[in-house]
């Protein structure tokens, strides 16, 4: 659930009133000789860099041994940056514990589900619930905060780094202890826990709290509610670490905003960022493009979701890449134009900061083949020239856009971490279901139709949206069912899909036919799920093809319109997609199979027409150009390798051109 937010933006050292984009990178000067630093600052100025994230992995350098501190180098870097007019988002440096700490305290090392120790040698080898780690991390964060409290370059705090990137699930004894405490808080009594976990099944009834374990390697499927609670707990445990560092910093430097970089991207699902967003002063995100047919859609979807969890406030793109990364099976270099286009697509979705990992490409270490702003080739390179050009665009062309909120889109996709977690657990009708992929497919369909859609976490007010898609909304507690019903009663058009409304917050099936609490709203009842085997397909009578899933649907309300029926298979002649108009002018639609982006687009088109929601771009540009709106500014992102004309679209061009150049971004003031 989203919580109340407390967002405030960067504290710029000088001239806080002038709108500007933050532009910069992770800066790791400790990887380079001192002589490089002035050259770095000179090049940063040339590129228009005005902020860097510093000291993210510097623990071993700052505290080389217990009780020994070395701030001299960092003092010098902070001063150099300040003299260069570059602000610092200073990390608390707690992401990678140094060798002396893990040697002294091996009990901080995480343990896998199968009982193996995660040894040092990479990074983030710490248990989120280790009191020993917490103590050392807070000592370090406190020392940094005391040291740099009054430093004029300090503009924000960067807690740890990508909390949970490698250590979200820890099954150690510390985790077991903390998990039990968390469960006591949640349930109060063992009876309540036994009920919630359904422990009457397989003789799992607990008679003492100390009997409860994290879902470690078991003989068969571990208890599903235990698994779901462990996911909730693990997200909370990291959130707790975030809060501990944040509270310490806020006590020492109350005026300096605190953030941590989220990873709203791809299949990173362990952290419920909708729930974390209220814990930071501003939301930051890291995003990396994964090549594939939906790569650009996914970038846009992630940026939209980041805006959604930020509640529409400006957010900070803390990391993305100028070109290739190092951690995919094959690391694709970006084509000319993509560096700027990817950056500006984030800006189109409300980012007021564009930063990269990292400033200078490492010569050594695991990330030496990861691109950077200054590549191995040096500044005489296309990448650096593209960086300089982007800095100029942000500073000279787009500055007035900074701080402008996005306009609410006519439609929305509802995103829910609980449903993501629960719908993909084991021992389900199909292990092939991918929650985020289904949501992304709907988003791709919106893009193909040229209709703007926000991506918002469950709990966001839905009024104002003409149509809302809640794909695979698997967990539907009573309160959520009421919220959805109220939206439809108020004239909203709701669309949901297979495997929605199936369980309550305890992962207990809602009885009497699926989708329990949504049956009446949808006017149908499902007796049985019938997932499809790998490679199996089912034809629909509107020409679409379904995969993954089918449902045996019985229509219970005569007013239901059947939008498409199964044309073959066991359910031939039965409804596959339905829509029930509601008295207040709204409706509730259901799609029982996976249609993929191409199959969803025509169906979504019909649903949008029925809801009275239309695209804003000229017909011929739909699908080829993505439109987002920030106040008076239209962002037009060319998704193709060809120029795209936009007949009838006019305005003052801030950057780009009309027609929109291949892979280009044009911003108009309207
Ligand atoms: C992030 C991380 C950075 C760097 C980057 C590489 O996960 O925060 O430190 O590793 O990925 O893509």
XYZ file of C-alpha atoms and ligand atoms in Angstrom, residues 26 57 123 161-162 165 261 286 288 319 325-327 357 367 370, ligand 1:
28
model
C 28.249 8.059 -9.652
C 31.592 1.969 -2.315
C 29.454 -6.442 -2.618
C 23.059 1.728 -2.541
C 20.300 -0.212 -4.261
C 20.066 -5.655 -5.047
C 18.229 4.531 -5.225
C 18.093 3.224 -11.321
C 18.945 -0.302 -17.208
C 21.635 5.617 -12.572
C 26.255 -2.678 -19.243
C 28.430 -5.589 -18.114
C 25.936 -7.925 -16.480
C 26.527 4.875 -13.594
C 32.449 -3.426 -14.057
C 30.304 -1.177 -18.216
C 23.704 -0.859 -10.222
C 24.631 -0.406 -9.131
C 25.878 0.265 -9.651
C 26.422 -0.509 -10.810
C 25.372 -0.607 -11.879
C 25.848 -1.334 -13.120
O 23.056 -2.030 -9.823
O 23.992 0.456 -8.233
O 26.810 0.337 -8.611
O 26.781 -1.773 -10.364
O 24.266 -1.299 -11.383
O 24.831 -1.433 -14.089
